[in-house]
Short mmCIF file of C-alpha atoms (C1' of nucleotides) in Angstrom, two decimals:
data_model
loop_
_atom_site.label_atom_id
_atom_site.label_comp_id
_atom_site.label_asym_id
_atom_site.label_seq_id
_atom_site.Cartn_x
_atom_site.Cartn_y
_atom_site.Cartn_z
CA MET H 262 0.00 0.00 0.00
CA ASN H 263 2.62 2.41 1.04
CA SER H 264 6.18 1.63 0.13
CA GLU H 265 9.11 3.29 -1.52
CA SER H 266 12.36 1.93 -0.09
CA SER H 267 15.30 3.95 -1.24
CA THR H 268 18.75 2.41 -1.22
CA SER H 269 19.40 3.68 2.22
CA GLY H 270 16.16 2.58 3.76
CA VAL H 271 13.65 4.65 5.68
CA SER H 272 11.34 6.93 3.70
CA LEU H 273 7.59 6.72 3.60
CA ASP H 274 7.03 3.19 4.68
CA TRP H 275 6.89 3.85 8.35
CA VAL H 276 4.33 2.27 10.49
CA ASP H 277 3.74 4.28 13.64
CA GLY H 278 5.08 3.23 16.95
CA GLU H 279 1.81 4.60 18.12
CA THR H 280 0.14 1.98 20.21
CA LYS H 281 0.02 1.43 23.88
CA VAL H 282 3.32 0.89 25.57
CA GLU H 283 2.00 -0.43 28.79
CA GLU H 284 -1.20 -1.18 30.65
CA ALA H 285 -0.09 -0.85 34.23
CA PRO H 286 -2.04 -0.93 37.49
CA HIS H 287 -2.80 2.76 37.60
CA ASP H 288 -2.85 2.77 33.89
CA HIS H 289 -2.12 6.21 32.32
CA GLY H 290 -2.74 4.36 29.09
CA ASP H 291 -4.78 7.20 27.63
CA GLU H 292 -2.15 9.77 28.34
CA THR H 293 0.53 7.53 26.96
CA ARG H 294 -1.38 6.95 23.75
CA LEU H 295 -1.91 10.65 23.42
CA TRP H 296 1.77 11.23 23.97
CA LEU H 297 2.70 8.69 21.33
CA ARG H 298 0.36 10.26 18.83
CA LEU H 299 1.86 13.66 19.55
CA LEU H 300 5.30 12.21 19.07
CA THR H 301 4.30 10.56 15.82
CA CYS H 302 2.99 13.80 14.35
CA THR H 303 6.09 15.68 15.35
CA THR H 304 8.42 13.03 14.02
CA LEU H 305 6.64 12.86 10.69
CA VAL H 306 6.84 16.60 10.16
CA GLU H 307 10.33 16.98 11.50
CA THR H 308 11.75 14.19 9.37
CA GLU H 309 10.16 15.60 6.26
CA VAL H 310 11.44 19.07 6.99
CA ARG H 311 14.93 17.73 7.53
CA ARG H 312 14.77 15.84 4.28
CA ARG H 313 13.62 18.81 2.26
CA LEU H 314 16.08 21.21 3.85
CA ARG H 315 18.82 18.83 2.84
CA GLU H 316 17.49 18.26 -0.65
CA GLU H 317 16.63 21.80 -1.57
CA PHE H 318 19.22 23.73 0.34
CA ASP H 319 21.80 21.25 1.54
CA PHE H 320 21.13 22.58 5.01
CA THR H 321 20.36 20.98 8.34
CA LEU H 322 17.45 21.61 10.65
CA PRO H 323 19.56 22.68 13.65
CA ARG H 324 21.29 25.28 11.53
CA PHE H 325 17.95 26.47 10.21
CA ASP H 326 16.58 26.70 13.74
CA LEU H 327 19.54 28.74 14.84
CA LEU H 328 19.13 31.19 11.99
CA ALA H 329 15.42 31.39 12.85
CA GLN H 330 16.24 32.48 16.38
CA LEU H 331 18.67 35.12 15.22
CA GLU H 332 16.34 36.41 12.55
CA ARG H 333 14.13 38.19 15.01
CA ALA H 334 16.94 39.66 17.06
CA GLU H 335 18.04 42.58 14.98
CA ASP H 336 21.09 43.28 17.12
CA GLY H 337 22.05 39.72 17.71
CA MET H 338 21.71 37.57 20.74
CA VAL H 339 23.86 36.33 23.56
CA LEU H 340 24.80 32.70 23.10
CA GLY H 341 23.15 31.62 26.32
CA GLU H 342 19.90 33.18 25.27
CA VAL H 343 20.01 31.26 22.00
CA SER H 344 20.58 28.09 23.98
CA LYS H 345 17.52 28.66 26.11
CA ARG H 346 15.29 29.55 23.21
CA MET H 347 16.38 26.60 21.16
CA MET H 348 16.16 24.33 24.17
CA VAL H 349 19.55 22.82 23.47
CA SER H 350 22.64 22.59 25.61
CA PRO H 351 25.17 25.37 25.34
CA GLY H 352 27.88 22.92 24.44
CA ASN H 353 25.84 21.95 21.45
CA LEU H 354 25.91 25.46 20.11
CA THR H 355 29.65 25.85 20.09
CA ALA H 356 30.15 23.67 17.04
CA LEU H 357 26.91 24.72 15.41
CA VAL H 358 27.78 28.40 15.59
CA GLU H 359 31.31 27.66 14.48
CA ARG H 360 30.04 26.07 11.27
CA LEU H 361 27.64 28.91 10.57
CA VAL H 362 30.39 31.45 11.13
CA GLU H 363 32.59 29.55 8.71
CA SER H 364 29.87 29.56 6.08
CA GLY H 365 29.44 33.29 6.54
CA TYR H 366 25.85 33.27 7.74
CA VAL H 367 26.55 34.28 11.29
CA SER H 368 28.88 36.70 13.02
CA ARG H 369 30.29 36.23 16.49
CA THR H 370 31.49 39.09 18.65
CA VAL H 371 32.85 39.10 22.16
CA SER H 372 30.97 41.59 24.26
CA PRO H 373 33.14 44.56 25.22
CA LYS H 374 31.35 44.87 28.55
CA ASP H 375 31.82 41.29 29.64
CA ARG H 376 34.47 39.24 27.99
CA ARG H 377 32.74 35.98 28.86
CA VAL H 378 29.80 36.87 26.69
CA GLN H 379 29.43 36.34 22.98
CA ILE H 380 26.97 38.06 20.73
CA ILE H 381 25.78 36.11 17.75
CA ALA H 382 24.04 37.75 14.83
CA LEU H 383 22.91 37.06 11.29
CA THR H 384 25.04 38.46 8.53
CA GLU H 385 23.34 39.86 5.45
CA ALA H 386 24.04 36.62 3.63
CA GLY H 387 22.59 34.71 6.53
CA ARG H 388 19.49 36.82 6.58
CA ALA H 389 18.92 36.38 2.86
CA ALA H 390 19.53 32.66 2.97
CA PHE H 391 17.23 32.27 5.91
CA ARG H 392 14.38 34.19 4.36
CA ASN H 393 14.66 32.02 1.33
CA MET H 394 14.50 28.83 3.32
CA ALA H 395 11.84 30.11 5.68
CA ASP H 396 9.51 30.82 2.80
CA ARG H 397 9.81 27.29 1.55
CA HIS H 398 9.56 25.99 5.08
CA GLY H 399 6.25 27.76 5.50
CA GLU H 400 4.99 26.20 2.30
CA TRP H 401 5.99 22.70 3.41
CA ILE H 402 4.23 23.10 6.71
CA GLY H 403 1.21 24.63 5.04
CA ASP H 404 1.16 21.68 2.71
CA MET H 405 1.37 19.08 5.43
CA PHE H 406 -1.26 20.81 7.52
CA LYS H 407 -3.57 21.68 4.66
CA GLN H 408 -6.21 19.05 5.34
CA LEU H 409 -6.75 20.54 8.75
CA SER H 410 -9.55 23.10 8.65
CA ALA H 411 -9.01 26.54 10.16
CA ARG H 412 -11.40 25.46 12.87
CA ASP H 413 -9.47 22.31 13.64
CA GLY H 414 -6.21 24.20 13.55
CA ALA H 415 -7.47 26.74 16.04
CA ALA H 416 -8.81 23.99 18.29
CA LEU H 417 -5.52 22.14 18.14
CA MET H 418 -3.64 25.31 18.94
CA LYS H 419 -5.78 25.84 21.99
CA GLU H 420 -5.55 22.28 23.24
CA LEU H 421 -1.81 22.29 22.78
CA GLY H 422 -1.68 25.49 24.78
CA LYS H 423 -3.35 23.73 27.66
CA LEU H 424 -1.05 20.80 27.34
CA LYS H 425 1.96 23.05 27.33
CA ASN H 426 0.80 24.67 30.53
CA SER H 427 0.24 21.30 32.11
CA ILE H 428 3.72 20.13 31.20
CA ARG H 429 5.37 23.32 32.36
CA ALA H 430 3.53 23.13 35.65
CA THR H 431 4.95 19.68 36.26
CA LEU H 432 8.43 20.65 35.16
CA SER H 433 8.68 23.67 37.37
CA ASN H 434 7.21 21.80 40.28
CA PRO H 435 8.42 18.22 40.08
CA GLN H 436 6.66 15.58 42.22
CA MET J 118 11.09 33.52 37.96
CA ASN J 119 12.10 30.24 36.61
CA SER J 120 15.71 29.27 36.84
CA GLU J 121 17.79 26.42 38.07
CA SER J 122 21.06 26.35 36.14
CA SER J 123 22.99 23.21 36.89
CA THR J 124 26.69 23.15 36.23
CA SER J 125 26.11 21.85 32.77
CA GLY J 126 23.47 24.30 31.76
CA VAL J 127 20.03 23.61 30.34
CA SER J 128 17.26 22.46 32.66
CA LEU J 129 14.04 24.28 33.33
CA ASP J 130 14.91 27.71 32.18
CA TRP J 131 13.94 27.30 28.59
CA VAL J 132 12.05 29.94 26.81
CA ASP J 133 10.19 28.49 23.85
CA GLY J 134 11.29 29.01 20.31
CA GLU J 135 7.61 29.28 19.72
CA THR J 136 6.96 32.44 17.82
CA LYS J 137 6.50 33.13 14.20
CA VAL J 138 9.41 32.26 12.01
CA GLU J 139 8.32 34.13 8.98
CA GLU J 140 5.50 36.23 7.57
CA ALA J 141 5.76 35.54 3.90
CA PRO J 142 3.55 36.58 1.01
CA HIS J 143 1.28 33.57 1.11
CA ASP J 144 1.83 33.41 4.76
CA HIS J 145 1.22 29.98 6.34
CA GLY J 146 1.97 31.80 9.56
CA ASP J 147 -0.83 30.09 11.43
CA GLU J 148 0.27 26.65 10.42
CA THR J 149 3.84 27.47 11.28
CA ARG J 150 2.88 28.71 14.72
CA LEU J 151 0.86 25.59 15.26
CA TRP J 152 3.78 23.48 14.19
CA LEU J 153 6.12 25.30 16.56
CA ARG J 154 3.75 24.78 19.45
CA LEU J 155 3.49 21.10 18.63
CA LEU J 156 7.24 20.90 18.52
CA THR J 157 7.59 22.71 21.82
CA CYS J 158 5.25 20.30 23.60
CA THR J 159 7.02 17.30 22.20
CA THR J 160 10.45 18.63 23.06
CA LEU J 161 9.44 19.44 26.62
CA VAL J 162 8.08 15.96 27.24
CA GLU J 163 10.82 14.17 25.41
CA THR J 164 13.60 15.98 27.18
CA GLU J 165 12.07 15.29 30.56
CA VAL J 166 11.58 11.62 29.76
CA ARG J 167 15.19 11.34 28.66
CA ARG J 168 16.34 12.99 31.82
CA ARG J 169 14.34 10.75 34.11
CA LEU J 170 15.24 7.58 32.25
CA ARG J 171 18.85 8.48 32.73
CA GLU J 172 18.46 9.45 36.36
CA GLU J 173 16.28 6.60 37.55
CA PHE J 174 17.47 3.80 35.31
CA ASP J 175 20.66 4.96 33.66
CA PHE J 176 18.96 4.18 30.39
CA THR J 177 18.46 6.08 27.15
CA LEU J 178 15.27 6.87 25.31
CA PRO J 179 16.22 5.13 22.06
CA ARG J 180 16.96 1.96 23.97
CA PHE J 181 13.67 2.26 25.82
CA ASP J 182 11.82 2.78 22.56
CA LEU J 183 13.40 -0.29 21.08
CA LEU J 184 12.39 -2.44 24.05
CA ALA J 185 8.89 -0.98 23.78
CA GLN J 186 8.60 -2.17 20.21
CA LEU J 187 9.78 -5.64 21.05
CA GLU J 188 7.55 -5.90 24.09
CA ARG J 189 4.44 -6.45 22.07
CA ALA J 190 5.97 -8.91 19.67
CA GLU J 191 6.01 -12.11 21.67
CA ASP J 192 8.05 -13.98 19.09
CA GLY J 193 10.39 -11.18 18.25
CA MET J 194 10.55 -8.96 15.25
CA VAL J 195 12.55 -8.66 12.09
CA LEU J 196 15.04 -5.82 12.28
CA GLY J 197 13.57 -4.01 9.31
CA GLU J 198 10.17 -4.05 10.90
CA VAL J 199 11.60 -2.47 14.03
CA SER J 200 13.20 0.20 11.90
CA LYS J 201 9.87 1.08 10.27
CA ARG J 202 7.99 1.15 13.52
CA MET J 203 10.56 3.26 15.27
CA MET J 204 10.90 5.50 12.25
CA VAL J 205 14.65 5.37 12.36
CA SER J 206 17.16 4.32 9.76
CA PRO J 207 18.29 0.70 9.74
CA GLY J 208 21.88 1.75 10.10
CA ASN J 209 20.95 3.38 13.34
CA LEU J 210 19.66 0.16 14.78
CA THR J 211 22.80 -1.85 14.23
CA ALA J 212 24.67 -0.24 17.08
CA LEU J 213 21.59 0.15 19.24
CA VAL J 214 20.72 -3.52 19.06
CA GLU J 215 24.34 -4.45 19.57
CA ARG J 216 24.40 -2.58 22.87
CA LEU J 217 21.16 -4.13 24.04
CA VAL J 218 22.39 -7.59 23.15
CA GLU J 219 25.55 -6.93 25.14
CA SER J 220 23.55 -5.85 28.14
CA GLY J 221 21.48 -9.01 27.89
CA TYR J 222 18.12 -7.38 27.28
CA VAL J 223 17.73 -8.46 23.69
CA SER J 224 18.49 -11.60 21.71
CA ARG J 225 19.38 -11.67 18.05
CA THR J 226 18.85 -14.70 15.84
CA VAL J 227 19.48 -15.19 12.17
CA SER J 228 16.37 -16.52 10.49
CA PRO J 229 16.81 -20.09 9.26
CA LYS J 230 14.53 -19.44 6.29
CA ASP J 231 16.36 -16.40 5.01
CA ARG J 232 19.87 -15.81 6.15
CA ARG J 233 19.70 -12.09 5.45
CA VAL J 234 17.04 -11.67 8.09
CA GLN J 235 17.57 -11.15 11.80
CA ILE J 236 15.00 -11.71 14.45
CA ILE J 237 15.27 -9.53 17.51
CA ALA J 238 13.46 -10.38 20.73
CA LEU J 239 13.29 -9.38 24.36
CA THR J 240 15.02 -11.68 26.81
CA GLU J 241 13.37 -12.31 30.14
CA ALA J 242 15.68 -9.77 31.72
CA GLY J 243 14.78 -7.30 29.02
CA ARG J 244 11.09 -7.85 29.53
CA ALA J 245 11.37 -7.35 33.26
CA ALA J 246 13.51 -4.24 32.94
CA PHE J 247 11.18 -2.80 30.37
CA ARG J 248 8.05 -3.36 32.42
CA ASN J 249 9.70 -1.63 35.28
CA MET J 250 10.63 1.38 33.25
CA ALA J 251 7.34 1.47 31.36
CA ASP J 252 5.40 1.74 34.59
CA ARG J 253 7.39 4.73 35.65
CA HIS J 254 7.21 6.16 32.17
CA GLY J 255 3.43 6.01 32.33
CA GLU J 256 3.49 7.85 35.62
CA TRP J 257 5.70 10.59 34.26
CA ILE J 258 3.47 11.12 31.26
CA GLY J 259 0.38 11.00 33.45
CA ASP J 260 1.98 13.59 35.64
CA MET J 261 2.89 15.94 32.84
CA PHE J 262 -0.54 15.60 31.25
CA LYS J 263 -2.52 15.72 34.43
CA GLN J 264 -3.85 19.25 34.08
CA LEU J 265 -5.49 18.25 30.85
CA SER J 266 -9.06 17.13 31.47
CA ALA J 267 -10.30 13.87 30.00
CA ARG J 268 -12.36 15.96 27.67
CA ASP J 269 -9.40 18.02 26.49
CA GLY J 270 -7.31 14.89 26.15
CA ALA J 271 -9.91 13.26 23.96
CA ALA J 272 -10.25 16.38 21.86
CA LEU J 273 -6.52 16.62 21.44
CA MET J 274 -6.34 12.97 20.47
CA LYS J 275 -8.93 13.52 17.79
CA GLU J 276 -7.37 16.68 16.42
CA LEU J 277 -3.99 15.05 16.28
CA GLY J 278 -5.58 12.17 14.42
CA LYS J 279 -6.73 14.59 11.77
CA LEU J 280 -3.38 16.22 11.62
CA LYS J 281 -1.67 12.88 11.24
CA ASN J 282 -3.90 12.03 8.32
CA SER J 283 -3.17 15.36 6.74
CA ILE J 284 0.55 14.87 7.06
CA ARG J 285 0.46 11.33 5.78
CA ALA J 286 -1.59 12.41 2.80
CA THR J 287 1.08 14.92 1.86
CA LEU J 288 3.91 12.50 2.43
CA SER J 289 2.47 9.73 0.33
CA ASN J 290 1.55 12.15 -2.38
CA PRO J 291 4.24 14.82 -2.50
CA GLN J 292 3.51 18.03 -4.42
"C1'" DT M 255 20.57 -22.22 -15.36
"C1'" DG M 256 22.66 -17.98 -14.88
"C1'" DG M 257 22.63 -13.06 -14.85
"C1'" DA M 258 20.07 -9.02 -13.16
"C1'" DA M 259 17.27 -6.92 -9.88
"C1'" DT M 260 15.77 -6.73 -5.22
"C1'" DT M 261 16.11 -7.05 -0.38
"C1'" DA M 262 18.18 -7.06 4.62
"C1'" DG M 263 21.70 -5.38 7.17
"C1'" DT M 264 26.22 -3.24 7.96
"C1'" DT M 265 29.79 0.18 7.42
"C1'" DC M 266 31.36 4.79 6.89
"C1'" DA M 267 31.69 9.73 7.21
"C1'" DT M 268 29.44 13.46 9.14
"C1'" DC M 269 26.61 15.87 12.07
"C1'" DC M 270 23.81 16.57 16.31
"C1'" DT M 271 23.29 16.09 21.25
"C1'" DT M 272 24.08 15.62 25.94
"C1'" DA M 273 26.17 15.61 30.77
"C1'" DA M 274 30.01 16.57 33.15
"C1'" DA M 275 34.34 18.66 33.81
"C1'" DA M 276 37.33 22.45 32.72
"C1'" DT M 277 38.49 27.33 31.62
"C1'" DG M 278 38.36 31.90 32.16
"C1'" DA M 279 35.90 36.16 33.55
"C1'" DT M 280 33.16 38.86 36.66
"C1'" DA M 281 30.85 39.48 41.34
"C1'" DT M 282 30.61 38.98 46.11
"C1'" DT M 283 32.34 38.35 50.55
"C1'" DT M 284 35.14 38.82 54.25
"C1'" DA U 175 42.77 42.79 48.35
"C1'" DA U 176 42.18 37.92 48.64
"C1'" DA U 177 39.41 34.22 48.65
"C1'" DT U 178 35.17 32.45 47.04
"C1'" DA U 179 31.20 32.05 44.46
"C1'" DT U 180 28.90 32.55 40.23
"C1'" DC U 181 28.49 32.79 35.44
"C1'" DA U 182 29.21 32.12 30.15
"C1'" DT U 183 31.27 29.31 27.24
"C1'" DT U 184 34.27 25.40 25.58
"C1'" DT U 185 36.02 20.81 25.78
"C1'" DT U 186 35.50 15.99 26.15
"C1'" DA U 187 33.65 11.40 25.92
"C1'" DA U 188 29.92 8.87 24.63
"C1'" DG U 189 25.63 7.91 22.32
"C1'" DG U 190 22.25 8.76 18.44
"C1'" DA U 191 21.02 9.74 13.76
"C1'" DT U 192 21.35 10.03 8.82
"C1'" DG U 193 22.35 9.14 3.68
"C1'" DA U 194 25.10 6.80 0.79
"C1'" DA U 195 27.93 3.08 -0.46
"C1'" DC U 196 28.64 -1.72 0.25
"C1'" DT U 197 28.02 -6.92 1.23
"C1'" DA U 198 25.59 -10.83 1.09
"C1'" DA U 199 21.41 -13.55 0.25
"C1'" DT U 200 17.28 -14.37 -2.34
"C1'" DT U 201 14.20 -13.86 -6.10
"C1'" DC U 202 12.97 -12.98 -10.83
"C1'" DC U 203 12.96 -14.15 -15.31
"C1'" DA U 204 14.63 -14.83 -19.99
#
DNA sequence: TGGAATTAGTTCATCCTTAAAATGATATTT
DNA sequence: AAATATCATTTTAAGGATGAACTAATTCCA
């Protein structure tokens, strides 16, 4: 029904890990199924975006995400701030930024006020490249989401907002 | 308001990359915002699950996911099938399975009918360890989702179902 | 049968990612 | 001012992930 198999495997013939993982005493089966469905949706979109970024622009998603963060910080951003916004470890950024500096999309300046601090910013080339990719990115997402009515989209947005609050509540107040 | 800063950075003080990435001619801004919110929720949960798996069981999420797939295949599973269900490349599994075989949680048998094929299965130790972790996993998810009413959960499940269909439609019929 | 295509997995090079430890700079005490 | 704490970033070691190239086994079919 649904196959494709490229030389290097993977592709469209995935199957969904989405089924119950457990059925324990106090259950939580519903939440777990919901979580798995959430994860499935995210993985499907994310994988496709990665694939297209590579194919069309020979670019990676982490690099794209980094440019996206910088794009709305006209005067650049402190590295630590980027780390928080991207939800990745600071150590991760070191190499990522390095590569983007090398390719000329990003500039890196040591703050004159505090020599520990770095300010990262988009170069003109980076800004142009990003805008280009972001346009396509928007189209891809629009395409993948297109069967969802405006109504459903709004509902989903709202429900996800509630979920996000629920998660954050637990995270900031463990146990 | 919300900080914690361990030696190695990251933790609770994330900020959400969730804001518009672009505002292009044909827009897609709503879909993109929805996508970013979806991604944020997934990342929050996933990161927390990783953290707790490591802390409580010194285990990784990919390994846990692999055990989860095998758990509901009494007689084991062909490696390629695992790859499809987990939505990861086959090459990825080679090392993952190797490590789980070493730790005694998984057995690997070459099929007698077709010597290209491998059958992977949980060992008794693997089954026990998995059940243990899966119980806790369910609790964590239940905890993070607990502020979502049953009604909201059901609604979210349904909306995500629609989204999943939309995505799959695009993937199996690109352009 | 015997060659070509297909299929299942592995290997390789490259990148991403993290936690933890280390480095180096600024702030805070005493 | 010296000692100490805190803070921003880098380094390191280890695991995950991918696409592409490769190996080996099976199937297809002329």
